[in-house]
Each structure stands twice: as structure tokens, then as C-alpha cells.
Coordinates of C-alpha atoms in Angstrom, one line a residue:
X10 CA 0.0 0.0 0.0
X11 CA 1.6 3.6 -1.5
X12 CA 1.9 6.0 1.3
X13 CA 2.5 9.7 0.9
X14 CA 3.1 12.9 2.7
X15 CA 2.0 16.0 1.9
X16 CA 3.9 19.1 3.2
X17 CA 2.3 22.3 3.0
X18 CA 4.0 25.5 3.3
X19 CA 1.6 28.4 3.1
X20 CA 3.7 31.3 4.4
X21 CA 7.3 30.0 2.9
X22 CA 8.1 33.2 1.0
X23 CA 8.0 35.7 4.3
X24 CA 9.5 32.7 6.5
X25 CA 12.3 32.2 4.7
X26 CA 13.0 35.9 4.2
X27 CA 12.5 36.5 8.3
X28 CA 14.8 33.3 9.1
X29 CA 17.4 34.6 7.0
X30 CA 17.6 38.0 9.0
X31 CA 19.6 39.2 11.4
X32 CA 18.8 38.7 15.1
X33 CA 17.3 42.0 15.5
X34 CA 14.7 41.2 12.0
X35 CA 14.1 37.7 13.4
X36 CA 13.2 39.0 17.0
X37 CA 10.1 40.9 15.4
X38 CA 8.6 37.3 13.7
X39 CA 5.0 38.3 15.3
X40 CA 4.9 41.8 12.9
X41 CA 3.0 42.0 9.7
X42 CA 5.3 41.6 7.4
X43 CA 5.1 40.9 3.4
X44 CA 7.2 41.0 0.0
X45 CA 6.1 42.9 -3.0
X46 CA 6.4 42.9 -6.4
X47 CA 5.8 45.3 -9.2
X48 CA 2.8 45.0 -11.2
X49 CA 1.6 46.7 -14.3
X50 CA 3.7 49.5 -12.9
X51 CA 2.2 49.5 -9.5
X52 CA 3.6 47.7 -6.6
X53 CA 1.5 45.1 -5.0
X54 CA 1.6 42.4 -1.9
X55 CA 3.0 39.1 -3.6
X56 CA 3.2 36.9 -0.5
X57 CA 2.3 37.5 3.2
X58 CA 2.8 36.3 7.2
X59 CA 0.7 35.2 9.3
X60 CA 0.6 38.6 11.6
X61 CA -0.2 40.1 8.3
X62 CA -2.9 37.8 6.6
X63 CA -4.5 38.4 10.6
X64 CA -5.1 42.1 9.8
X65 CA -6.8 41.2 6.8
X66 CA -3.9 41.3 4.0
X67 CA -3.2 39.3 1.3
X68 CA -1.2 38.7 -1.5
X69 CA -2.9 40.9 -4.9
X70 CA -3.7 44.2 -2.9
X71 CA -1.8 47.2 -3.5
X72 CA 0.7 48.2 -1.4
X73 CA -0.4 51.8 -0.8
X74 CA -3.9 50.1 0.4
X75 CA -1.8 47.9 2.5
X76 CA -0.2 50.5 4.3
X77 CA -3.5 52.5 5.0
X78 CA -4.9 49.5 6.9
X79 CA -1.1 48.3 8.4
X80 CA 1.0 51.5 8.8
X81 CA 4.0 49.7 10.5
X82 CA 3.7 46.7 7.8
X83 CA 7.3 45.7 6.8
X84 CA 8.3 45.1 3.3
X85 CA 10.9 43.0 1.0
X86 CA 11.5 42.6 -2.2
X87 CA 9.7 39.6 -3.9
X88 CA 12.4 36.4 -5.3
X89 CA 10.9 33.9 -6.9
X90 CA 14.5 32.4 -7.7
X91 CA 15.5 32.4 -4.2
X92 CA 12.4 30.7 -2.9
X93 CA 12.5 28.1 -5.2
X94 CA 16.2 27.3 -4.6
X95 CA 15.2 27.2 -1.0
X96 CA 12.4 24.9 -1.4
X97 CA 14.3 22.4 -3.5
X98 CA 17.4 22.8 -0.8
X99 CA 14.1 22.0 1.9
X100 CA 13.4 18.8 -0.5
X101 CA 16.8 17.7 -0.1
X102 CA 16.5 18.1 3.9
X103 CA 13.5 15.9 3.8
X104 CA 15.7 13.3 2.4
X105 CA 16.5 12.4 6.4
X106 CA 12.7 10.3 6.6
X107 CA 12.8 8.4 2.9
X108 CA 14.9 9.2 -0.6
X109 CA 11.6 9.7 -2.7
X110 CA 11.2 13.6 -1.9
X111 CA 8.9 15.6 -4.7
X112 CA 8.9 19.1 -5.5
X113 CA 5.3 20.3 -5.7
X114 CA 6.3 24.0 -6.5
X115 CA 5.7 27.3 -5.5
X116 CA 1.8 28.9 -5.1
X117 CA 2.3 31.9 -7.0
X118 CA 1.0 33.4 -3.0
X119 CA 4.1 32.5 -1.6
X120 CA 3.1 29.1 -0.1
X121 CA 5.2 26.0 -1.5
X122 CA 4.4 22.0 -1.2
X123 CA 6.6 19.2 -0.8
X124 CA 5.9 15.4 -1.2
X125 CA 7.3 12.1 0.5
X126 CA 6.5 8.8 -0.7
X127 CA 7.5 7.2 2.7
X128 CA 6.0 3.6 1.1
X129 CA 8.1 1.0 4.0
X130 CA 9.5 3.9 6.3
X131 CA 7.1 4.6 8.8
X132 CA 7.8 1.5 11.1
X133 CA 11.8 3.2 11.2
X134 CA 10.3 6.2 13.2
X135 CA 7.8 4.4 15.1
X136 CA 4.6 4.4 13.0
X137 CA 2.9 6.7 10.9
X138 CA 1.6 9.0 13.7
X139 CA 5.2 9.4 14.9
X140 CA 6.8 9.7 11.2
X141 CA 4.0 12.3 10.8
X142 CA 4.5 14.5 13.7
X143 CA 8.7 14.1 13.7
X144 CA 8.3 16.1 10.5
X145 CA 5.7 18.6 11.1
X146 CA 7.8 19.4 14.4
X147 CA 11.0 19.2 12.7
X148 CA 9.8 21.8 10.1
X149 CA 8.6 24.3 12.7
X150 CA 11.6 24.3 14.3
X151 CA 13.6 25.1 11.5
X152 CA 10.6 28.6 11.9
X153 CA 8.2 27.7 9.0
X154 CA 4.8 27.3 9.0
X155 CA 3.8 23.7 8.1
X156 CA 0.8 21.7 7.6
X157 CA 0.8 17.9 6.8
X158 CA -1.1 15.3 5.4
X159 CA -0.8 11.4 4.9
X160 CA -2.9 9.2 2.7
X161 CA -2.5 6.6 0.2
X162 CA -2.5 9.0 -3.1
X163 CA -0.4 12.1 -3.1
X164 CA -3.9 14.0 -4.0
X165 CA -5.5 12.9 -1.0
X166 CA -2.3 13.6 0.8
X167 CA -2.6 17.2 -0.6
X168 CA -6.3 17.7 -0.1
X169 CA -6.2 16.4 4.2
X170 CA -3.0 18.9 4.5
X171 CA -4.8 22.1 3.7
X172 CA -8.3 21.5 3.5
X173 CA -9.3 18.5 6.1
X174 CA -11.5 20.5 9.0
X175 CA -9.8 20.1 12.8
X176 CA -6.5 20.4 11.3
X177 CA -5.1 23.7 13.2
X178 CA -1.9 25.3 11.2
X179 CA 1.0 22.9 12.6
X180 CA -1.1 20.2 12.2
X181 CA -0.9 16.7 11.2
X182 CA -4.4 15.2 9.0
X183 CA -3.3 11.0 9.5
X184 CA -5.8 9.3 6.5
X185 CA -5.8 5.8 7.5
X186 CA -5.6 3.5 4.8
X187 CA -8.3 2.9 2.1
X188 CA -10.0 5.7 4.1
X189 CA -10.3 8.7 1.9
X190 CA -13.2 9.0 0.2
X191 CA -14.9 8.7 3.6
X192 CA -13.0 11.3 5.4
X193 CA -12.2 13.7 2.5
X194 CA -16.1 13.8 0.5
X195 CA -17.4 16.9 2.4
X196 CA -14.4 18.8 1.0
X197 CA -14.6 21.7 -1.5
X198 CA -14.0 21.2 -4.9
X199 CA -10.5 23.3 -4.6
X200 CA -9.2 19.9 -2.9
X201 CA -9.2 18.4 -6.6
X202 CA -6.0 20.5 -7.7
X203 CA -8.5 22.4 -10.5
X204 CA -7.9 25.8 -12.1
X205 CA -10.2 28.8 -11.1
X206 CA -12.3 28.4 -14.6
X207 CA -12.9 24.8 -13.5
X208 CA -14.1 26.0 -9.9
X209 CA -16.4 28.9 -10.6
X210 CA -18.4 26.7 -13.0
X211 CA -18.7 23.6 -10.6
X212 CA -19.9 26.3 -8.1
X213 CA -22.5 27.5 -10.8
X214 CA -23.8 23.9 -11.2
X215 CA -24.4 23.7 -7.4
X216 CA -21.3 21.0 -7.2
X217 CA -19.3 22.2 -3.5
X218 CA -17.9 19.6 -2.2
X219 CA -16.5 15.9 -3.7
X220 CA -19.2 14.0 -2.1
X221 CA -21.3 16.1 -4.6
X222 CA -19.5 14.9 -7.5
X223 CA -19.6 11.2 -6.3
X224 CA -23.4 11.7 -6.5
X225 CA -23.4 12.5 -9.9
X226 CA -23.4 10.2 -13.0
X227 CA -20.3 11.1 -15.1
X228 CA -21.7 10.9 -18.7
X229 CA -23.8 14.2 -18.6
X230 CA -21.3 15.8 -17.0
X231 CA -18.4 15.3 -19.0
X232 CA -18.6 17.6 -22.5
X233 CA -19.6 20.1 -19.7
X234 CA -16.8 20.1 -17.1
X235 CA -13.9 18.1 -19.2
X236 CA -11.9 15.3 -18.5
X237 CA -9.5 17.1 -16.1
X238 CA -12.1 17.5 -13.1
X239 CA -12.8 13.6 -13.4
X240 CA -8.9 12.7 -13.7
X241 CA -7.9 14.3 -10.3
X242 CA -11.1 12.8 -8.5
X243 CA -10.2 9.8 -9.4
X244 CA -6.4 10.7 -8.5
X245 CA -7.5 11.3 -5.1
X246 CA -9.1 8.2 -4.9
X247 CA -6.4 6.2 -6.1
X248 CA -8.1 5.5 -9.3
X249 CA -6.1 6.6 -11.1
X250 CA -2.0 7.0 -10.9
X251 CA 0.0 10.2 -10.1
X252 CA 3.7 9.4 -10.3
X253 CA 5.9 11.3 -8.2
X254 CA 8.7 13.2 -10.2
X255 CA 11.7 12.9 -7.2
X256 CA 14.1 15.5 -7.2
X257 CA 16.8 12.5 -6.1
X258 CA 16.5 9.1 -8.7
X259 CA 15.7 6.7 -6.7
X260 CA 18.8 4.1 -5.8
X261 CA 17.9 0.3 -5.4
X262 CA 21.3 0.0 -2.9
X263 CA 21.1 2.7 0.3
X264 CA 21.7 2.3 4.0
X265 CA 21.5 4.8 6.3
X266 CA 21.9 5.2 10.4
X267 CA 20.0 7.9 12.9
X268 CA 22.1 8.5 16.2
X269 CA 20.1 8.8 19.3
X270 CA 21.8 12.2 19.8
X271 CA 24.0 14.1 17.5
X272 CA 27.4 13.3 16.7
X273 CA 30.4 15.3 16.3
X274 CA 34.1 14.0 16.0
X275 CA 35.7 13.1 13.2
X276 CA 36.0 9.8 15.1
X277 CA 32.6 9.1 15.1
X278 CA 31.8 9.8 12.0
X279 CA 34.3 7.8 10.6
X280 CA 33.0 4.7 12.8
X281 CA 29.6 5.4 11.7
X282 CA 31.1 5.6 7.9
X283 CA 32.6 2.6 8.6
X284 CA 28.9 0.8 10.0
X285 CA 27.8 2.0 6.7
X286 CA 30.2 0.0 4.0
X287 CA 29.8 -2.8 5.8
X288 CA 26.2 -3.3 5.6
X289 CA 26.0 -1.6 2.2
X290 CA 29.1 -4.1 0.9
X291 CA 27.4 -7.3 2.0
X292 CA 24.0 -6.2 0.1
X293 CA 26.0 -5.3 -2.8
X294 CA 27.3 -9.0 -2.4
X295 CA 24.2 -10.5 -2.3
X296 CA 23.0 -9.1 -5.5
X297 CA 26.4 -9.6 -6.5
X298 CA 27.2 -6.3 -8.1
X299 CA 30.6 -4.2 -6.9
X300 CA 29.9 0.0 -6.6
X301 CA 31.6 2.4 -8.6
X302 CA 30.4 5.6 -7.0
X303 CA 29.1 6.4 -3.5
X304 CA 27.4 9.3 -2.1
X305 CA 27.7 9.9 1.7
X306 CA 24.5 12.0 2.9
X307 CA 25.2 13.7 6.4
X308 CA 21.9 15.7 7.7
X309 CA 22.7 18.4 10.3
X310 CA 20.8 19.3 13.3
X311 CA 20.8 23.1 12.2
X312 CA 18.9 21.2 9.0
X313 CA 21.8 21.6 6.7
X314 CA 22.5 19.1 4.3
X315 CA 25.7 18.1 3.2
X316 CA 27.3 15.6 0.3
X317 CA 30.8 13.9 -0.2
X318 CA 31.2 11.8 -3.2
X319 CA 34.0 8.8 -4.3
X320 CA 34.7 7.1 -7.4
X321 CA 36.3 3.8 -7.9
X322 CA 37.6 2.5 -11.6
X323 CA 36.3 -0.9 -11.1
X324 CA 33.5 -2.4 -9.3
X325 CA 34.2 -3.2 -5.6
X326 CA 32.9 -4.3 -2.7
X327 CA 35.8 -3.9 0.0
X328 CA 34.8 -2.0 2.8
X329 CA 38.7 -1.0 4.2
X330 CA 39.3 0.4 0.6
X331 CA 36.3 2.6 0.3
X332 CA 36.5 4.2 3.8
X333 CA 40.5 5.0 2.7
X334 CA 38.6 6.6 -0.5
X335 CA 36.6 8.7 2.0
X336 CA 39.3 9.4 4.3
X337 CA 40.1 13.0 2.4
X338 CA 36.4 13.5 2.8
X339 CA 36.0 13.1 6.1
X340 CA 39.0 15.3 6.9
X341 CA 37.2 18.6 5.5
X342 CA 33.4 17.7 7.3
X343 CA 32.0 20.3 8.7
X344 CA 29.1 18.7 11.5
X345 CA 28.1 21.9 12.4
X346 CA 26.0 21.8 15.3
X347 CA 25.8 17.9 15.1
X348 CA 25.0 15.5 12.7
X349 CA 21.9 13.4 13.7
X350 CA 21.5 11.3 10.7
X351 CA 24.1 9.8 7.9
X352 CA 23.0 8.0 4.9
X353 CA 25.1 6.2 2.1
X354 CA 23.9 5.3 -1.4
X355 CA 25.6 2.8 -3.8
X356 CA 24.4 5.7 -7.5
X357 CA 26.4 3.7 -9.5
X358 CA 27.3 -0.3 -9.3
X359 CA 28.2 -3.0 -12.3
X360 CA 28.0 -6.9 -11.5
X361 CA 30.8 -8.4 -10.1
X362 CA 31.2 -12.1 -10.4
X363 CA 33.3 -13.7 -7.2
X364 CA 37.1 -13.7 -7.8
X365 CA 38.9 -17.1 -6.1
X366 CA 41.7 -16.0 -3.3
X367 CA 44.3 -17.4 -2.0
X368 CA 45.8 -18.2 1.3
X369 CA 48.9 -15.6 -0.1
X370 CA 49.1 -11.6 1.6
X371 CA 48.1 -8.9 -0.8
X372 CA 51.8 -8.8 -2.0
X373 CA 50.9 -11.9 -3.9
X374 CA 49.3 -11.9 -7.2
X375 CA 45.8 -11.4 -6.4
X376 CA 47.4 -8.5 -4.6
X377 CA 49.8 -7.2 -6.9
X378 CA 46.4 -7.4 -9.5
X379 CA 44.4 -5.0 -7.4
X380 CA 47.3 -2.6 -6.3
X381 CA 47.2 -0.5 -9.5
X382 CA 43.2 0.2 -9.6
X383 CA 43.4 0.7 -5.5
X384 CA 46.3 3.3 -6.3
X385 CA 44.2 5.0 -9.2
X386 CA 41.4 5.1 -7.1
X387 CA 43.3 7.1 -4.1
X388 CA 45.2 9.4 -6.6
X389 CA 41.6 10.0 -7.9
X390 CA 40.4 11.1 -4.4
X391 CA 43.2 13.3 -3.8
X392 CA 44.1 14.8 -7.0
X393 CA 40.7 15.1 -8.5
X394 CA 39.5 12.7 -11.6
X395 CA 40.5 15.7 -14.0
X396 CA 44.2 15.2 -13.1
X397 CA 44.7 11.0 -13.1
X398 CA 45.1 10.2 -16.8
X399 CA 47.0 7.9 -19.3
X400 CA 47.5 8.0 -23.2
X401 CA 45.6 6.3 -25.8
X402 CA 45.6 5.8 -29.2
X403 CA 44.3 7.8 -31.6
X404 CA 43.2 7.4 -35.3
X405 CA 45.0 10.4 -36.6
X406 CA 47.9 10.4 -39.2
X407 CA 49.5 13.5 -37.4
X408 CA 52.0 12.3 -35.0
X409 CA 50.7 15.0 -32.8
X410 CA 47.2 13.9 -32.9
X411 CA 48.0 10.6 -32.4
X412 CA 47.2 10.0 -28.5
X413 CA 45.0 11.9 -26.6
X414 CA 44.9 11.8 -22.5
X415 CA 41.5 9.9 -20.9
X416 CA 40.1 8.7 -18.1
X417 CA 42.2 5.8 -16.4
X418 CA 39.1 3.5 -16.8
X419 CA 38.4 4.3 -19.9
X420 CA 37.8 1.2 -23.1
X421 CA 40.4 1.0 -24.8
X422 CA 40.6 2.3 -28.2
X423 CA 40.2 0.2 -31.4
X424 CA 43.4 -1.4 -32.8
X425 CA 42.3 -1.7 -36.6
X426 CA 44.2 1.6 -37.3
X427 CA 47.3 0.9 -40.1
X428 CA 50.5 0.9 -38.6
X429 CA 52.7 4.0 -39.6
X430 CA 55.1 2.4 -42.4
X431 CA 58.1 5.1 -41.8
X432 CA 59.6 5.3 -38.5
X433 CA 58.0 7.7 -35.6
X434 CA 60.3 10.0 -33.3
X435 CA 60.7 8.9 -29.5
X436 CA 59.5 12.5 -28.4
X437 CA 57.7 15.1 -30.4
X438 CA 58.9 18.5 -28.7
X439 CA 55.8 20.6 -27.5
X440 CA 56.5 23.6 -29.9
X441 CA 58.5 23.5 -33.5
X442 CA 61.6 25.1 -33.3
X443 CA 62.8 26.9 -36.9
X444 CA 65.9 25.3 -38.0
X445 CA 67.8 25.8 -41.3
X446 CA 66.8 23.8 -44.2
X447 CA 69.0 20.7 -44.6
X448 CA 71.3 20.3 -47.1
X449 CA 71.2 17.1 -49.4
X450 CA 74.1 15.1 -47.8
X451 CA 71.9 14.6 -44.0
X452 CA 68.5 14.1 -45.6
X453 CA 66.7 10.9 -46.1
X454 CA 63.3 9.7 -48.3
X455 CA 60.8 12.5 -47.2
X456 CA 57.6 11.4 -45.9
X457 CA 54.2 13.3 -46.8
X458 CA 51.3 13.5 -44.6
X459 CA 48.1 15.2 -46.2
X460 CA 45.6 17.3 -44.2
X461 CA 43.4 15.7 -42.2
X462 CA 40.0 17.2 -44.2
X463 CA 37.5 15.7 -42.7
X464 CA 38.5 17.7 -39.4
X465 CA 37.5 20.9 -40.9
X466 CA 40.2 24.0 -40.8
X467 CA 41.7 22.5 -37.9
X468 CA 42.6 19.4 -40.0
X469 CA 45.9 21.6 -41.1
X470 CA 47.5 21.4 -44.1
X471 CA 49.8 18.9 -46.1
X472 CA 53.6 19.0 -44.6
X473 CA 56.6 16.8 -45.6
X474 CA 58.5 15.2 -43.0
X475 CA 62.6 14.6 -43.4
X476 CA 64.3 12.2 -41.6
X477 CA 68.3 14.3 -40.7
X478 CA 71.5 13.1 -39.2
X479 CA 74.0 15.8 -37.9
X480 CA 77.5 15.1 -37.9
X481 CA 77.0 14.2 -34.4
X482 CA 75.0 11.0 -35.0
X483 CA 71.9 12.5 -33.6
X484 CA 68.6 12.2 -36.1
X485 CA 66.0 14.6 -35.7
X486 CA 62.5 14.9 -37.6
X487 CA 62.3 17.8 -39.8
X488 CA 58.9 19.1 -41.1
X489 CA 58.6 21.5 -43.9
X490 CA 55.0 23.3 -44.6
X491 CA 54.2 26.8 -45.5
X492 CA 55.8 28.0 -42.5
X493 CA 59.1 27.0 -43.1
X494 CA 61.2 24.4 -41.9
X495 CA 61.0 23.5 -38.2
X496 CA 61.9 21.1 -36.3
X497 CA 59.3 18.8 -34.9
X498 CA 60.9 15.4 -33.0
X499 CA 63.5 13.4 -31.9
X500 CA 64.9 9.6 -32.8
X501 CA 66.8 7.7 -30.6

């Protein structure tokens, strides 16, 4: 059975500006207070508080009629942007009860919405009355006003949140299971999600509430009211599905842990880190897959959220070499406050098929096997993944086109290139250096190389290429192109 959460936000915009304050801004919470915006040349209230919405303001009326009715109102700017990369950074938060977090959006009024699909969680925070009220308290502690719903459809979820009667702001609307369309019928129409055109002609047909749209038979209804009333009733009723678009992908391979009070040291989080691989390694052995790239998820108790990230460049499951992979990590972690929950998620894995060992120490060959990926891998960690290459072949006549630089992992490049026939120089030197053409005694048979046209202008041009021996003994590669001569490599 599908559960879901629906947070609702209705003041976000003016309680995210007021948390962000200083003390002194903070400390006057209880004041009317709203953000503006400027409308057909006119500045009007986009997004109100509670004190505010009280005196009988609300988002639409001009700000000069504002002020006659609230003289001491306080303004702000209106930002859209800002709200909306708060609410997703919110979304990312909520990631502490289950990974499936949804954004729902912003109002347009200043309210926002979140969802969970927290489907299998509620018996990890003590049933669905404790899940329920650990995040509506969690949220008005962070100084938001919050009002929460759970039902089996994210509709019905949204509908108990903000419309279900008894439910006081900061409360919690539980919809046992299977239970909606008895609890949620004598609720308005503007439950169902619709547009404004959609709710002013239900009204005019004398449809209020659901329970007067159960009533109804659907066929004369339809060409009247459209398909889109009908959809989200039966959305609500689970009827219908409403997939959830999480701002996270979903990972089939995550662990997590929730300390009974926060932790601190560097010490303890690298035991917890360490609780973590171990558990997620042996389910990665089960379904016999190693992981190529883990994300450690550490939630803060100030309800910061942060991320470190390794890589490895071939499946693994070995729990000492992953926590030495996370070791830099750990070094720079901030826990702020204290961390109160750590999760780690396997967002990349391959299969891995068991490899025999032996009774021999890691110095043997099994050892001496794995020694250059480990070594990769830490160089990786420290260095950065733009910084750990090695040379490949490349289909290019140009010598210096020849290799490029990728990733240590990376396939190797096909080998059904021709094989130069003349002789290539041990080192091409980084820039041509002019030299005097060669007299006839030191040369040998040139070699021409055309452009490369298929690589547009930067294909370059045709160039002969000399083969010289100074008196000396030592043989250099001379080009000759429309530049001049130069001197391009060196032979052994």
C-alpha cells in the first residue's frame, strides 16, 4: 500500500526571508510583514505572514492600500529564484525520513508543497503517527509554517493537508488507509487540484464539495466540465496513478543510520562511515554487483544538508578500501552543530562475479592485480579525476594527434588503425623550433602526410616530413609546410 506525505508550506516566502535575518529582524517574527512585487507599474503584496494575513492582507492588494490598513507593515522585495532554490534545498533536507522527496512547486501566493513517498518507512520512526509528527515538528523548528497530510495518493495527501477540517496550522491530517473517500467527501472542490475556470463553473452547477461529484453520474457531466475535473477525483481516490517526479533518482542500494543524539568527532563519524560499508558491501554481495560511485548523505541538526562523493575505476565491494577513498572527505566535514543522521547510497554499481583468493598476503598476485586500480582510485580522491590520466591511441595520421589523454578507466581504443610504415620519433617536442633547411648530404626519403579534411580548418595542411642526421649521430624529424622548416621530434 503507497503512502505519501503531503507538506504544506503556506507562508514559505515571508519565512524564509525572516529566518534569514539578522537577530534584531528575526526577533520581530510576530509583525506583519510581506514581500512585494511590481505590477503593471504598481507595486502590490505578492506573499504574506501570518501577523499580516490576521489584519486582513493578502497577497494581490496594492501596497499603498496595504499600508492604510497596516501603517508599520514591513516590506521586502519579492524572489521567486531564491524561494524556489530554498524549497528544493528544503526537499533535499527531507531526504532524512525516505529518498523519494517531490517538488510540488511554489503557489504563486508565496506558499510551497513538498511530497514524500515514505511507502516501507514509517515503522523506522515508530509508526505513521510518529513519522507524521517528527516532520511537522522538525519543520517548525527550523521557523516555518507547516501543515501535513498522509494518505494513500499524493492528491488525498494534498487535499487532508490544507483543507481536512480540525486540522489547526502545525497540524498533522493521518488518513488511515483505504479511508479517503470517507473522510475527505465533504471537501470543496478546490481539494481536486483544478484551475479557477474549472471552480467557478462547478460552483454554478451547485457542485461544492467531492461528495457532490460522487453523486453525480459522469456521462452528462463530461462535455460540460472536461476530462480534467474527473482525472484528479479519481487521483484522489487512487483511481487513477500520479507518479511522483523525485528530485533524487531513486537508488535500489542505500543504507543509512539515525544516532540517538548528534554526533560530532571526526571519530565518530568515521566509525559510523565505517557501519555504513559494511552493511552496504554485504548487500551489494548479495545481488552480487561491486559499486563504482558512492554518495555519503550527512543531515545536520541546524537542518543543513551536506554531500561527499568517491569514485572507484572498477566495481568493488571492499569495505577498508572505500572508507581509505573517504578518508580526504571526512578530513574537510564540517558537522556543524551535530550530525543526527548519515546515509550512504551505492548511484552507480556493475556486476561483479566472485574472484577465487588465496591463502597468499596482498603482496601476492591477487594483490599485486588490485594494487594498481586501488592506487588509481586514491590518486583520484586526492588529485581530483580531471588530473589522473593515461595515453591512448588515436586514429589520426598527425603524429601530434595521435594519443589523446583519458580517463584511467576508460575502453580501450580500437586497434584496426594501419600501422605507420616510416619510423616515428621517441619525443615530439611541445613547440617547433625553426631550423635551417637541410642540405642534401643529411637528408633521407621524405615522408608526406596530407591534411586531415575531414577535421574541418583544424585538420591543417599537407607537410613533408625529413628524416636528418648531424654530424654528431643524432637524427632529428624535420617538417617542412608553409611556415618554413622546423623542427618537430627526436629519434633515438
Amino acid at each position: 500500500m503507497t503512502r505519501v506525505i503531503s507538506i504544506w508550506l503556506p507562508t514559505f516566502a515571508t519565512d524564509r526571508l525572516t529566518r534569514i535575518r539578522n537577530a534584531s529582524c528575526a526577533a520581530q517574527a510576530d509583525r506583519a510583514f510581506a514581500t512585494t512585487e511590481a505590477v503593471a507599474g504598481a507595486r502590490r503584496l505578492a506573499a504574506v505572514n501570518g501577523a499580516a494575513a490576521g489584519a486582513g492582507l493578502a497577497p494581490g492588494l496594492p501596497l499603498a492600500d496595504a499600508r492604510a490598513v497596516v501603517p508599520d507593515l514591513a516590506v521586502a522585495e519579492s524572489e521567486p529564484a531564491a524561494d524556489l532554490r530554498a524549497l528544493r534545498a528544503l526537499a533535499r533536507w527531507c531526504g532524512r525520513w525516505t529518498p523519494t522527496v517531490a517538488v510540488e512547486g511554489l503557489s504563486g501566493t508565496g506558499g510551497a508543497g513538498l511530497w514524500l513517498d515514505v511507502t516501507g518507512c514509517a515503522h523506522l520512526f515508530g509508526g505513521e503517527t510518529a513519522l507524521l509528527e517528527s516532520v511537522r515538528d522538525r519543520l517548525a523548528a527550523l521557523g516555518l509554517t507547516v501543515r501535513v497530510g498522509m494518505a494513500d495518493t499524493p492528491g488525498a495527501a494534498w487535499a487532508a493537508a490544507r483543507f481536512l477540517d480540525g486540522v489547526p496550522d502545525g497540524g498533522a491530517a493521518l488518513i488511515p488507509p483505504g479511508a479517503q473517500r470517507q473522510l475527505l467527501g465533504g471537501l470543496p472542490v478546490a481539494a481536486l487540484r483544478l484551475p479557477p475556470p474549472a471552480r467557478e463553473t462547478l460552483g454554478r452547477l451547485g457542485l461544492r464539495t467531492l461528495d457532490d461529484l460522487l453523486r453525480r453520474p459522469r456521462a452528462p457531466l463530461s462535455r460540460r466540465l472536461g476530462p480534467e475535473v474527473w482525472r484528479r477525483l479519481d487521483q484522489l481516490l487512487g483511481h487513477a496513478p500520479e507518479p511522483l517526479a523525485p528530485l533524487r533518482p531513486a537508488v535500489a542500494h542505500r543504507v543509512r543510520i539515525a544516532f540517538a543524539e548528534p554526533i560530532g568527532r571526526t571519530e565518530d563519524v568515521a566509525a559510523a562511515l565505517d557501519d555504513l560499508l559494511a552493511r552496504l558491501c554485504g548487500v551489494m554481495d548479495q545481488a552480487g554487483r561491486g559499486v563504482r560511485r558512492l554518495d555519503l548523505t550527512v543531515y545536520r541538526v541546524d537542518g543543513t544538508v551536506t554531500r561527499a562523493r568517491i569514485g572507484t575505476g572498477r566495481p568493488s565491494r571492499d569495505p577498508a578500501h572505500l572508507a581509505r577513498l573517504f578518508r580526504e572527505r571526512l578530513d574537510g566535514l564540517d558537522a556543524g552543530f551535530g550530525i543526527e543522521v548519515m546515509g550512504l547510497d551505492a548511484t552507480r554499481h556493475q556486476p561483479m562475479t566472485p574472484a577465487q583468493t588465496t591463502l597468499a598476503a596482498e603482496t601476492g598476485a591477487d594483490g599485486a592485480r588490485d594494487s594498481l586500480p586501488r592506487l588509481i582510485d586514491r590518486l583520484v580522491e586526492r588529485c581530483g579525476a580531471d588530473n589522473v590520466v593515461r595515453l591512448s591511441a588515436w586514429r589520426s595520421h598527425r603524429p601530434e594527434r595521435a594519443q589523446r589523454a583519458v580517463a584511467p578507466d576508460a575502453p580501450q581504443a580500437a586497434q584496426d588503425w594501419p600501422a605507420h610504415r616510416a619510423p616515428r620519433p621517441v619525443r615530439l617536442l611541445r613547440r617547433p623550433v625553426p631550423v635551417i633547411p637541410p642540405t642534401e648530404a643529411g637528408r633521407t626519403i621524405p615522408e608526406r602526410i596530407g591534411g586531415e579534411w575531414w577535421q574541418g580548418p583544424a585538420g591543417g595542411e599537407v607537410v613533408d616530413l625529413l628524416r636528418v642526421e648531424d654530424p654528431d649521430g643524432a637524427r632529428a624529424w624535420i617538417a617542412r609546410d608553409r611556415v618554413g622548416w622546423t623542427k618537430r621530434g627526436v629519434f633515438p
